């Protein structure tokens, strides 16, 4: 079926290409017309913070239960200066006219405590509390923040900053162009052909372009965070280029054997295309496993990434065959002129990704490369191709044999390295980082620092307490709560209760300011202490049930909820992966070993992330603050993505080893040949992913930086320590036991064929006489 489908796409290439262009234009236009509905809203099934928000919404009209920010200002002449007071009051009144925006001015009785009264900054720093609905979407919040910053008065000695993550400035990501530049360079080195390089790049861009548009549309019907598109682009770019790389590599191999263009496309689809579909579905299944968490925020994040991966996979098996047919034999042509042009594009993209005007960097370097090209060879001269090196003379083959001669030291050394890197996992603290991790030049960070400087770090994350009042509740009961809060260690301010109706109250609300920052562990401990000890003791016998809520409490509940369900998610993904690999390779030990090694590499990647983002190692180099917890959705997202990608390489490598073992029944030779045959393409694919993911470290968003470091390091470890050390060592140690499977289990398991039909005949091509088959497909 895949062979026929690939041939159809090749023969009807114009229809396929026009259809893709039409879909891109139509979906892109629809996305632009409808707009986005991104929002970072935590809809927990049931928690104390949720119950508190419900009380605030029902009894106080939502006041105090929305998402908050702060309009912080510092005046050298004092905030009570008439000119400053008039200008800021005018700004507050203007902001209060925005739809669904509440403003509490420091110049009103309700905001009397919002001016610094003690210390060196007394009378110089103040803030207005700004609140928007809990369900406001990303675009609306972005527009409100932009309008507030534009309306800020310009007075000598007056500094006005807008704080709160909901209003943070948004900078469109540019790191993907840096990843593209490195991908161009790697593909030029791997293929030596500009067209062969351009096809994977173009296919990946088409897939992620359509994916970004579809995700934007989906954000209007399901809850998705604002960084879902960036994350989808990061993952889609890496896997999209890799998937196309595997198919183009197999197509060129078939072309070298003398096949016609349609036949080569059909054969590539029937072999590499199978592996790509299997790999893509594996990643999609891993990401879709996040639906079991039962949280809209997490489900939206997983669906967004899964949709992008699925569309890049579809582009690889539909658009790429058409482009291969269009390029035809020219895929094999290498000219210096094309290489120089590709080098110019790559350098220009590097400049753009680094925020430098591309022409300022790219043009001078391109001229240097152009002159060098003239000196080396005429522009129209084709680069002669060397015959493929026999497998037993490749570096990968010799390396495999070296490891196989000493398997125990290699296996123990690889495990020790991964375990050492994974040590920080034991100190993992789940939670949400605060605005103190934003770049120092942003208004969000400046507002955070001003609040911490004037009032203390806890003012950046106040608690809200709410309670429904039973009939006949005595005022003394409410006062007892206030007194208990004020006397609690770690509490700086506890306001008197605010009643929904002073004449006939049915609910009360308190505000509490902690002494520590929102992301500090002490703040989480304070929330737990209030809930478990302080409030139960203060309300004993009164019938009051005081709920601790607010943004910080909601984040703590969200973290605890996800932490409790992470083992279930890991178990589901691991079990499905084990069954899938067992069905593919007809073995018990191979999938078990693959699962264990993938867990080790993922644990090591977790350790690196924790050391940098939580412990603060090299934090200045990465551009983040230290001491922040790890966002609770990061471990499961990284697990889903990395496990899916690891399965890709596992299938590409082990299927070739299995193929050689079935042919020779020699386990040692099969391992060496399989590693040698797949080393080049897996190395190129891994290098592309490492650079694509790593380029996102240059983004300003901490979460994107975290994903970039974690995913790039995980792929690096998987392609080096796991594939180059642990796989050959453990395969050698287990010998023929690698392929043991009980007969009853063999009959019960479904058969999944990711190898396809043979490129060579069953008896054709001994070692060293054929081109490498890098995609785990070939002779059956």
XYZ file of C-alpha atoms in Angstrom:
780
model
C 0.000 0.000 0.000
C 2.760 2.417 0.915
C 4.657 1.605 -2.270
C 1.562 2.321 -4.371
C 0.826 5.467 -2.413
C 4.401 6.729 -2.804
C 4.350 6.015 -6.522
C 1.021 7.856 -6.875
C 2.441 10.929 -5.105
C 5.508 10.805 -7.353
C 3.517 10.476 -10.584
C 0.933 13.118 -9.564
C 3.468 15.444 -8.002
C 1.835 18.654 -9.214
C -1.508 17.704 -7.663
C 0.138 16.889 -4.330
C 2.227 20.075 -4.236
C -0.701 22.295 -5.249
C -2.895 20.608 -2.642
C -0.313 21.271 0.067
C 0.057 24.909 -0.948
C -3.721 25.340 -0.997
C -4.135 23.741 2.442
C -1.345 25.886 3.890
C -2.893 29.068 2.499
C -6.455 28.216 3.550
C -5.597 27.022 7.068
C -3.173 29.905 7.552
C -5.815 32.402 6.449
C -8.394 30.813 8.755
C -5.934 30.933 11.632
C -5.229 34.608 11.004
C -8.916 35.464 10.697
C -10.072 33.555 13.778
C -7.067 34.410 15.939
C -5.811 32.495 18.949
C -7.365 31.677 22.283
C -4.274 30.653 24.245
C -4.693 30.818 28.005
C -2.773 29.409 30.938
C -5.694 28.341 33.100
C -5.437 25.501 35.615
C -8.744 23.641 35.774
C -8.143 21.181 38.582
C -10.906 18.594 39.144
C -11.089 19.329 42.871
C -8.758 21.186 45.214
C -8.850 23.652 48.066
C -7.799 26.533 45.812
C -10.607 25.670 43.383
C -13.160 25.724 46.180
C -11.795 29.068 47.311
C -12.073 30.520 43.811
C -15.662 29.296 43.632
C -16.545 31.132 46.859
C -14.924 34.321 45.581
C -16.725 34.036 42.243
C -20.137 33.332 43.800
C -20.057 35.720 46.768
C -17.679 38.496 45.721
C -18.352 38.657 41.994
C -14.937 37.199 41.205
C -13.046 40.088 42.810
C -9.799 38.731 44.176
C -10.077 35.423 42.346
C -8.794 36.445 38.945
C -5.299 36.652 37.529
C -3.389 39.561 38.986
C -0.591 41.904 38.112
C 0.851 45.058 39.595
C 1.464 48.496 38.154
C 4.554 49.371 40.180
C 6.036 52.866 40.203
C 8.971 54.535 41.886
C 9.319 58.308 42.192
C 12.484 59.974 43.425
C 10.399 62.996 44.441
C 7.981 60.719 46.318
C 4.774 59.021 45.206
C 2.719 61.669 47.004
C 4.234 64.435 44.871
C 1.255 66.301 43.300
C 2.497 65.881 39.739
C 3.185 62.175 40.237
C -0.103 61.584 42.067
C -2.148 63.354 39.380
C -0.422 61.504 36.520
C -0.690 58.078 38.146
C -4.323 58.595 39.223
C -5.161 59.492 35.630
C -3.415 56.295 34.476
C -5.301 54.166 37.016
C -8.635 55.658 35.939
C -7.806 54.990 32.310
C -6.841 51.362 33.016
C -10.031 50.864 35.036
C -12.003 51.669 31.888
C -10.587 48.619 30.103
C -13.148 45.784 29.833
C -13.069 43.304 32.748
C -10.091 45.023 34.404
C -10.187 45.911 38.105
C -7.727 48.422 39.572
C -7.007 49.035 43.255
C -5.135 52.352 43.486
C -2.710 53.073 46.331
C -4.368 56.472 46.625
C -7.669 54.936 47.781
C -8.563 53.654 51.265
C -8.647 50.070 49.949
C -5.067 50.427 48.726
C -3.644 52.403 51.607
C -1.117 49.621 52.371
C 0.229 49.658 48.811
C 2.725 52.456 49.513
C 6.054 51.664 51.170
C 5.973 53.215 54.631
C 9.246 52.025 56.158
C 12.858 51.601 55.145
C 15.037 53.511 52.700
C 12.345 53.379 49.995
C 9.594 54.788 52.237
C 7.259 56.980 50.246
C 9.096 56.313 46.987
C 7.638 52.977 45.815
C 3.968 52.102 45.440
C 1.826 49.830 43.314
C -1.697 49.482 42.006
C -3.215 46.021 42.015
C -4.613 44.981 38.612
C -6.933 42.031 38.221
C -8.340 40.400 35.086
C -10.679 37.406 34.743
C -9.238 33.959 35.412
C -10.179 32.782 31.912
C -8.756 35.722 29.942
C -6.974 34.508 26.819
C -3.409 35.242 25.844
C -4.141 37.787 23.125
C -6.446 39.856 25.331
C -3.972 39.932 28.217
C -1.193 40.846 25.803
C -3.261 43.737 24.448
C -4.094 45.006 27.962
C -0.428 44.941 28.950
C 0.613 46.743 25.785
C -2.005 49.479 26.294
C -1.003 49.989 29.940
C 2.676 50.349 29.074
C 1.837 52.760 26.259
C -0.259 54.938 28.583
C 2.411 55.221 31.313
C 3.251 58.892 32.043
C 6.688 60.253 31.230
C 7.893 62.363 34.162
C 11.471 63.004 35.257
C 12.338 60.804 38.223
C 9.291 58.529 37.719
C 9.731 54.855 36.810
C 6.601 52.873 35.884
C 6.724 49.096 35.374
C 3.999 46.526 34.754
C 4.398 43.263 36.654
C 2.679 39.899 36.489
C 3.316 37.001 34.110
C -0.108 37.473 32.532
C 0.968 40.876 31.195
C 4.546 39.936 30.287
C 5.927 41.187 27.013
C 5.831 38.604 24.258
C 8.742 38.282 21.864
C 8.147 36.062 18.817
C 10.673 33.209 18.932
C 13.597 33.384 16.515
C 15.552 30.379 17.690
C 13.987 28.112 15.093
C 15.867 29.968 12.352
C 19.106 29.279 14.212
C 18.170 25.607 14.351
C 17.435 25.706 10.622
C 20.879 27.159 9.950
C 22.614 24.323 11.778
C 20.349 21.789 10.061
C 21.386 23.178 6.674
C 25.061 22.803 7.545
C 24.642 19.247 8.884
C 22.589 18.125 5.890
C 25.115 19.610 3.445
C 27.859 17.645 5.195
C 25.730 14.471 5.255
C 24.420 14.624 1.666
C 26.895 16.799 -0.222
C 23.948 17.989 -2.325
C 21.964 21.205 -2.009
C 18.730 19.686 -3.303
C 19.054 16.682 -1.008
C 19.564 19.172 1.821
C 16.660 21.398 0.834
C 14.022 18.675 0.589
C 14.021 17.741 4.316
C 14.132 21.420 5.276
C 11.209 22.335 3.004
C 9.155 19.348 4.088
C 9.674 20.123 7.776
C 8.779 23.801 7.302
C 5.558 22.860 5.504
C 4.609 20.448 8.292
C 5.309 22.805 11.188
C 3.719 25.724 9.333
C 0.486 23.794 8.981
C 0.860 22.483 12.537
C 1.257 25.981 14.005
C -1.854 27.177 12.182
C -3.930 24.175 13.299
C -2.746 24.541 16.916
C -3.729 28.219 16.842
C -7.215 27.234 15.697
C -7.450 24.473 18.329
C -6.570 26.961 21.060
C -10.036 28.455 20.585
C -11.786 25.201 21.485
C -9.509 23.795 24.200
C -7.254 25.215 26.877
C -3.669 25.656 25.644
C -0.820 27.706 27.121
C 0.703 30.491 25.057
C 3.987 28.569 24.554
C 2.241 25.551 22.971
C 3.033 26.821 19.464
C 6.712 27.412 20.260
C 7.012 23.958 21.788
C 5.284 22.417 18.771
C 7.657 24.216 16.401
C 10.658 23.018 18.416
C 9.590 19.376 18.327
C 8.137 19.459 14.813
C 11.256 21.006 13.319
C 13.481 18.346 14.840
C 11.383 15.301 13.973
C 10.237 16.723 10.622
C 13.785 17.112 9.324
C 14.734 13.699 10.707
C 11.787 11.903 9.118
C 12.488 13.472 5.742
C 16.192 12.701 6.163
C 15.509 8.969 6.532
C 13.299 8.870 3.429
C 15.680 10.932 1.281
C 18.587 8.709 2.359
C 16.717 5.566 1.309
C 15.610 7.185 -1.973
C 19.207 8.031 -2.879
C 20.284 4.491 -2.047
C 17.647 3.110 -4.392
C 18.655 5.597 -7.090
C 22.265 4.392 -6.796
C 21.010 0.893 -7.593
C 19.697 2.140 -10.947
C 15.976 2.397 -10.128
C 13.810 4.915 -11.913
C 12.533 7.915 -9.943
C 8.992 6.491 -9.366
C 10.424 3.083 -8.413
C 12.955 4.635 -6.043
C 10.241 6.733 -4.403
C 7.972 3.699 -4.057
C 10.754 1.593 -2.554
C 11.780 4.380 -0.156
C 8.190 4.692 1.016
C 7.805 0.935 1.457
C 10.920 0.771 3.646
C 11.878 4.083 5.246
C 8.298 5.308 4.984
C 7.154 2.456 7.217
C 9.744 3.359 9.842
C 8.754 7.026 9.694
C 5.067 6.223 10.172
C 5.868 3.889 13.048
C 8.148 6.491 14.646
C 5.645 9.310 14.194
C 2.773 7.306 15.625
C 4.967 6.332 18.583
C 5.699 9.988 19.395
C 2.035 10.933 18.960
C 0.947 8.108 21.269
C 3.508 9.154 23.894
C 2.305 12.763 23.772
C -1.347 11.731 23.749
C -0.692 9.814 26.955
C -0.851 13.195 28.685
C -4.617 13.046 28.286
C -4.718 10.559 31.161
C -3.715 13.379 33.511
C -7.240 14.784 33.353
C -6.119 18.452 33.302
C -7.140 20.722 30.419
C -3.850 22.672 30.530
C -1.747 19.503 30.223
C -4.063 17.924 27.645
C -3.848 21.041 25.480
C -0.064 21.032 25.676
C 0.125 17.361 24.668
C -2.444 17.706 21.877
C -0.657 20.755 20.455
C 2.676 18.943 20.262
C 1.076 15.718 18.966
C -0.782 17.548 16.182
C 2.423 19.231 15.007
C 4.344 15.925 14.984
C 1.500 14.171 13.149
C 1.386 16.839 10.436
C 5.165 16.783 9.930
C 4.923 13.005 9.559
C 2.114 13.395 6.996
C 4.236 15.944 5.112
C 7.108 13.440 5.011
C 4.972 10.682 3.431
C 2.951 12.868 1.032
C 4.743 16.110 0.120
C 8.266 14.690 0.174
C 7.621 11.944 -2.459
C 6.199 14.623 -4.756
C 9.226 16.859 -4.219
C 11.591 13.937 -4.794
C 9.849 13.198 -8.069
C 10.055 16.862 -9.052
C 13.773 16.997 -8.291
C 14.489 13.653 -9.974
C 18.147 12.842 -10.680
C 19.151 16.402 -9.730
C 19.060 15.298 -6.080
C 22.477 13.738 -6.736
C 24.005 16.853 -8.341
C 26.474 18.815 -6.239
C 27.774 22.187 -7.409
C 29.894 24.709 -5.571
C 27.451 27.454 -6.472
C 24.662 25.743 -4.554
C 26.877 24.964 -1.579
C 27.989 28.605 -1.397
C 24.377 29.797 -1.605
C 23.370 27.369 1.143
C 26.266 28.601 3.258
C 25.108 32.177 2.797
C 21.578 31.242 3.850
C 22.868 29.372 6.896
C 25.064 32.276 8.021
C 22.235 34.752 7.465
C 19.898 32.583 9.539
C 22.492 32.407 12.313
C 22.621 36.201 12.344
C 18.842 36.437 12.439
C 18.589 33.860 15.219
C 21.126 35.793 17.288
C 19.203 39.015 16.766
C 21.793 40.485 14.383
C 20.872 41.978 11.042
C 21.473 39.039 8.674
C 23.131 41.098 5.956
C 25.645 42.608 8.389
C 26.881 39.140 9.277
C 25.975 37.073 6.261
C 27.132 39.281 3.390
C 30.800 39.687 4.379
C 31.159 36.013 5.264
C 29.347 34.951 2.112
C 31.764 37.029 0.027
C 34.698 35.305 1.731
C 33.161 31.896 1.044
C 32.447 32.918 -2.556
C 36.079 33.922 -3.153
C 37.230 30.674 -1.582
C 34.867 28.797 -3.869
C 36.325 30.501 -6.942
C 39.786 29.518 -5.784
C 38.837 25.898 -5.200
C 36.793 25.002 -8.277
C 34.710 26.446 -11.133
C 31.118 27.241 -10.172
C 29.630 24.648 -12.517
C 31.947 21.838 -11.651
C 30.254 18.844 -10.067
C 31.908 17.286 -7.036
C 33.021 13.721 -7.864
C 31.459 11.033 -5.697
C 33.478 8.417 -3.950
C 32.348 4.816 -3.783
C 30.740 3.855 -0.474
C 33.263 2.632 2.071
C 32.849 -1.043 3.026
C 31.134 -1.449 6.367
C 34.028 -3.243 8.028
C 36.287 -0.275 7.260
C 34.070 2.370 8.808
C 34.834 4.017 12.117
C 31.474 2.901 13.537
C 32.235 -0.758 12.738
C 35.667 -0.597 14.365
C 34.178 1.153 17.391
C 31.505 -1.514 17.741
C 34.102 -4.282 17.595
C 36.176 -2.481 20.232
C 33.186 -2.299 22.581
C 32.233 -5.908 21.857
C 35.721 -7.083 22.839
C 35.320 -5.380 26.240
C 31.571 -5.305 26.866
C 31.627 -5.264 30.672
C 33.744 -2.088 31.105
C 31.702 -0.340 28.410
C 28.345 -1.321 29.924
C 29.379 -0.464 33.482
C 30.995 2.807 32.390
C 27.926 3.903 30.439
C 25.571 3.099 33.314
C 27.818 4.915 35.802
C 27.916 8.056 33.640
C 24.130 8.136 33.296
C 23.582 7.430 37.001
C 25.952 10.219 38.051
C 24.142 12.677 35.779
C 20.809 11.514 37.237
C 21.790 12.165 40.887
C 20.065 15.616 41.012
C 16.734 13.880 40.349
C 16.590 12.952 44.036
C 16.290 16.653 44.899
C 13.602 17.403 42.310
C 11.124 20.026 43.539
C 8.022 20.555 41.432
C 6.457 23.997 41.322
C 6.215 27.176 39.285
C 8.944 29.753 38.840
C 8.060 33.384 39.438
C 8.718 36.604 37.533
C 12.172 36.863 39.125
C 13.361 34.526 36.349
C 12.445 36.919 33.537
C 15.291 38.730 31.746
C 16.557 41.714 33.738
C 15.696 44.185 30.979
C 11.972 43.342 30.857
C 9.326 45.443 32.569
C 7.980 42.290 34.257
C 11.304 41.640 36.001
C 11.784 45.303 36.927
C 8.329 45.416 38.541
C 9.121 42.223 40.468
C 12.410 43.665 41.728
C 10.784 46.972 42.744
C 8.099 45.167 44.754
C 10.671 42.949 46.452
C 12.892 45.950 47.147
C 10.132 48.062 48.658
C 7.718 45.605 50.270
C 9.506 42.270 50.372
C 9.489 39.300 47.977
C 6.159 37.954 49.272
C 4.221 40.857 47.773
C 4.802 39.233 44.366
C 2.608 36.275 45.394
C -0.101 37.079 47.953
C -2.517 34.448 49.267
C -6.274 34.859 49.301
C -8.350 33.081 51.956
C -12.099 32.623 51.582
C -14.792 31.047 53.722
C -18.551 30.689 53.646
C -20.078 31.837 56.936
C -22.525 29.533 58.684
C -25.627 31.316 60.036
C -24.916 33.052 63.309
C -21.126 33.200 62.864
C -19.738 35.500 65.550
C -17.352 38.339 64.578
C -14.935 36.923 67.144
C -14.540 33.795 65.010
C -13.361 35.901 62.065
C -11.066 37.888 64.337
C -9.534 34.671 65.624
C -8.618 33.720 62.056
C -7.019 37.126 61.473
C -5.041 36.928 64.711
C -3.850 33.398 63.956
C -2.710 34.428 60.493
C -0.854 37.492 61.777
C 0.929 35.397 64.419
C 2.112 32.738 61.944
C 5.821 32.631 61.138
C 6.381 33.590 57.515
C 3.370 35.945 57.319
C 4.167 39.646 56.903
C 0.644 41.045 56.494
C -2.774 39.571 57.239
C -5.643 41.922 56.394
C -8.904 42.038 58.367
C -11.731 40.036 56.797
C -13.666 41.566 53.909
C -17.367 40.640 53.981
C -19.549 40.123 50.929
C -22.450 41.956 52.609
C -21.661 43.890 55.806
C -25.301 43.887 56.912
C -25.914 40.179 56.343
C -22.586 38.515 55.568
C -22.467 35.047 54.038
C -18.769 34.918 53.130
C -15.473 36.444 54.227
C -12.154 36.976 52.472
C -8.637 37.679 53.791
C -5.411 38.628 52.061
C -2.111 37.285 53.355
C 1.368 38.438 52.294
C 4.133 35.888 52.946
C 7.698 36.848 53.730
C 9.164 34.701 50.948
C 8.967 34.750 47.158
C 6.287 32.726 45.306
C 8.789 30.144 44.058
C 10.545 29.600 47.392
C 10.087 26.251 49.091
C 9.280 28.102 52.333
C 6.212 29.593 50.637
C 4.893 26.145 49.745
C 5.552 24.990 53.296
C 3.652 28.020 54.629
C 0.601 27.122 52.529
C 0.664 23.559 53.829
C 1.120 24.787 57.430
C -1.824 27.176 57.140
C -4.047 24.418 55.795
C -2.972 21.639 58.135
C -2.257 23.410 61.421
C -2.996 27.121 61.710
C -6.499 27.392 60.237
C -7.937 24.181 61.735
C -6.807 25.342 65.168
C -8.142 28.880 64.665
C -11.576 27.708 63.457
C -12.083 24.823 65.870
C -15.689 24.802 67.097
C -16.773 27.750 64.901
C -17.997 25.771 61.902
C -15.807 27.840 59.556
C -14.004 26.149 56.673
C -11.377 28.623 55.445
C -9.960 27.810 52.015
C -6.444 28.987 51.075
C -6.496 30.071 47.445
C -4.923 32.576 45.072
C -2.443 32.096 42.236
C 0.368 30.706 44.412
C -1.916 28.243 46.236
C -3.441 27.133 42.923
C 0.024 26.457 41.519
C 0.903 24.388 44.578
C -2.311 22.353 44.240
C -1.620 21.918 40.527
C 1.913 20.675 41.241
C 0.721 18.223 43.909
C -2.015 16.886 41.643
C 0.349 16.244 38.735
C 3.043 14.770 40.984
C 0.533 12.209 42.257
C -0.408 11.161 38.713
C 3.050 11.114 37.127
C 3.702 7.435 38.093
C 0.479 6.433 36.305
C 1.538 8.311 33.184
C 5.038 6.804 33.233
C 3.608 3.327 33.759
C 1.173 3.598 30.844
C 3.822 4.870 28.413
C 6.420 2.300 29.512
C 3.976 -0.606 29.270
C 2.765 0.374 25.805
C 6.328 0.942 24.600
C 7.452 -2.450 25.903
C 4.559 -4.254 24.182
C 5.153 -2.340 20.959
C 8.862 -3.156 20.827
C 8.204 -6.772 21.772
C 5.789 -7.071 18.841
C 8.272 -5.504 16.429
C 11.415 -7.426 17.425
C 9.833 -10.698 18.654
C 11.958 -10.604 21.774
C 11.565 -10.142 25.527
C 15.042 -8.952 26.506
C 15.546 -6.427 23.682
C 12.493 -4.296 24.571
C 13.179 -4.680 28.296
C 16.747 -3.500 27.787
C 15.555 -0.640 25.567
C 13.077 0.549 28.196
C 15.706 0.455 30.958
C 18.312 2.295 28.887
C 15.806 4.934 27.812
C 14.870 5.462 31.449
C 18.541 5.937 32.316
C 19.074 8.507 29.562
C 15.891 10.392 30.475
C 16.917 10.364 34.143
C 20.296 11.821 33.190
C 18.589 14.556 31.156
C 16.357 15.322 34.155
C 19.471 15.590 36.306
C 21.095 18.133 33.997
C 17.906 20.223 33.913
C 17.613 20.195 37.715
C 21.287 21.088 38.192
C 20.975 24.123 35.917
C 17.450 25.412 36.555
C 16.898 24.381 40.196
C 20.404 24.272 41.677
C 21.605 27.221 39.595
C 24.703 25.633 38.052
C 25.677 27.715 34.982
C 22.435 29.671 35.474
C 24.107 32.939 34.442
C 25.353 31.351 31.246
C 21.895 30.027 30.392
C 20.242 33.290 31.453
C 17.902 32.133 34.233
C 17.596 32.710 37.961
C 18.601 30.066 40.466
C 16.620 28.314 43.169
C 13.419 27.994 41.135
C 11.488 24.713 41.104
C 10.822 22.684 37.975
C 7.394 23.264 36.434
C 5.266 20.173 37.186
C 4.365 19.476 33.572
C 8.010 19.475 32.441
C 8.913 15.907 33.566
C 5.962 14.301 31.811
C 6.348 16.378 28.643
C 10.057 15.605 28.460
C 9.338 11.941 29.184
C 6.739 11.714 26.414
C 8.890 13.504 23.843
C 12.225 11.896 24.683
C 10.770 8.416 25.005
C 9.104 8.770 21.628
C 12.306 10.009 19.976
C 14.376 7.309 21.696
C 12.005 4.700 20.308
C 12.685 6.097 16.834
C 16.429 5.509 17.081
C 15.847 2.198 18.833
C 13.747 0.946 15.930
C 16.113 2.278 13.252
C 19.123 0.622 14.861
C 17.706 -2.614 16.264
C 15.673 -3.454 13.178
C 18.882 -3.406 11.132
C 20.661 -5.547 13.740
C 17.722 -7.975 13.734
C 17.801 -8.065 9.948
C 21.500 -8.993 9.949
C 20.977 -11.578 12.689
C 18.161 -13.274 10.746
C 20.451 -13.452 7.726
C 23.693 -14.593 9.373
C 22.603 -16.030 12.777
C 25.811 -14.382 14.076
C 24.912 -11.996 16.905
C 28.325 -10.309 17.140
C 28.541 -9.598 13.418
C 24.918 -8.473 13.305
C 25.528 -5.902 16.053
C 28.659 -4.516 14.383
C 27.074 -4.397 10.912
C 23.866 -2.852 12.230
C 25.711 -0.151 14.130
C 27.969 0.626 11.170
C 25.094 0.732 8.680
C 22.976 3.120 10.748
C 25.684 5.234 12.408
C 25.908 7.969 9.785
C 22.243 8.741 9.411
C 21.446 8.392 13.129
C 24.382 10.667 13.951
C 23.187 13.255 11.435
C 19.600 13.013 12.676
C 20.670 13.307 16.303
C 22.990 16.224 15.543
C 20.125 18.071 13.869
C 17.862 17.525 16.870
C 20.573 18.559 19.336
C 21.176 21.830 17.492
C 17.488 22.519 16.853
C 16.533 21.901 20.483
C 19.661 23.575 21.823
C 19.024 26.748 19.830
C 15.940 27.380 21.965
C 18.231 28.106 24.906
C 18.506 31.573 23.373
C 14.809 32.259 23.996
C 13.839 34.552 26.863
C 11.089 32.241 28.162
C 12.391 30.028 30.996
C 10.119 27.105 30.139
C 11.292 27.071 26.518
C 14.912 27.246 27.686
C 14.237 24.308 29.990
C 12.750 22.218 27.202
C 15.613 23.170 24.885
C 18.321 22.072 27.309
C 16.508 18.944 28.466
C 15.593 17.653 25.014
C 18.947 18.440 23.393
C 20.868 16.762 26.220
C 18.546 13.736 26.180
C 19.040 13.226 22.435
C 22.797 13.717 22.807
C 23.006 11.061 25.521
C 20.750 8.713 23.595
C 22.854 8.963 20.431
C 26.209 8.639 22.215
C 26.224 6.835 25.553
C 23.203 4.628 24.809
C 23.641 3.873 21.107
C 27.454 3.825 20.999
C 28.195 2.198 24.363
C 25.289 0.447 26.031
C 23.603 -1.054 22.960
C 26.643 -2.881 21.504
C 27.897 -3.866 24.973
C 24.608 -5.321 26.235
C 23.795 -6.951 22.895
C 27.173 -8.664 22.997
C 26.719 -9.784 26.602
C 23.292 -11.285 25.985
C 24.282 -12.971 22.720
C 21.580 -15.140 21.134
C 19.406 -14.616 24.195
C 18.616 -11.182 22.754
C 16.108 -12.788 20.416
C 14.453 -15.250 22.790
C 10.655 -15.208 22.865
C 8.376 -17.936 24.284
C 6.367 -19.660 21.566
C 3.040 -18.995 23.238
C 3.879 -15.296 23.412
C 5.016 -15.292 19.792
C 1.614 -16.644 18.765
C -0.272 -14.151 20.945
C 1.541 -10.978 19.896
C 0.499 -9.114 16.734
C 3.110 -8.848 14.008
C 4.269 -5.325 13.143
C 6.492 -4.977 10.077
C 8.576 -1.790 10.010
C 11.172 -3.212 7.605
C 9.119 -3.498 4.436
C 10.304 -5.253 1.314
C 13.915 -5.828 0.434
C 16.010 -3.394 -1.541
C 18.516 -6.131 -2.286
C 17.777 -9.704 -3.092
C 17.954 -12.217 -0.265
C 21.344 -13.529 -1.352
C 22.735 -10.333 -2.758
C 25.324 -8.154 -1.160
C 27.758 -9.436 1.376
C 29.366 -7.173 3.924
C 31.019 -4.196 2.311
C 29.398 -4.675 -1.126
C 26.340 -2.494 -0.638
C 25.527 1.008 0.503
C 24.546 1.315 4.150
C 20.874 0.912 4.993
C 20.431 3.517 7.706
C 16.730 3.262 8.342
C 16.336 -0.103 9.947
C 14.869 -1.405 6.713
C 16.349 -3.496 3.930
C 16.691 -7.189 3.325
C 13.869 -9.214 4.830
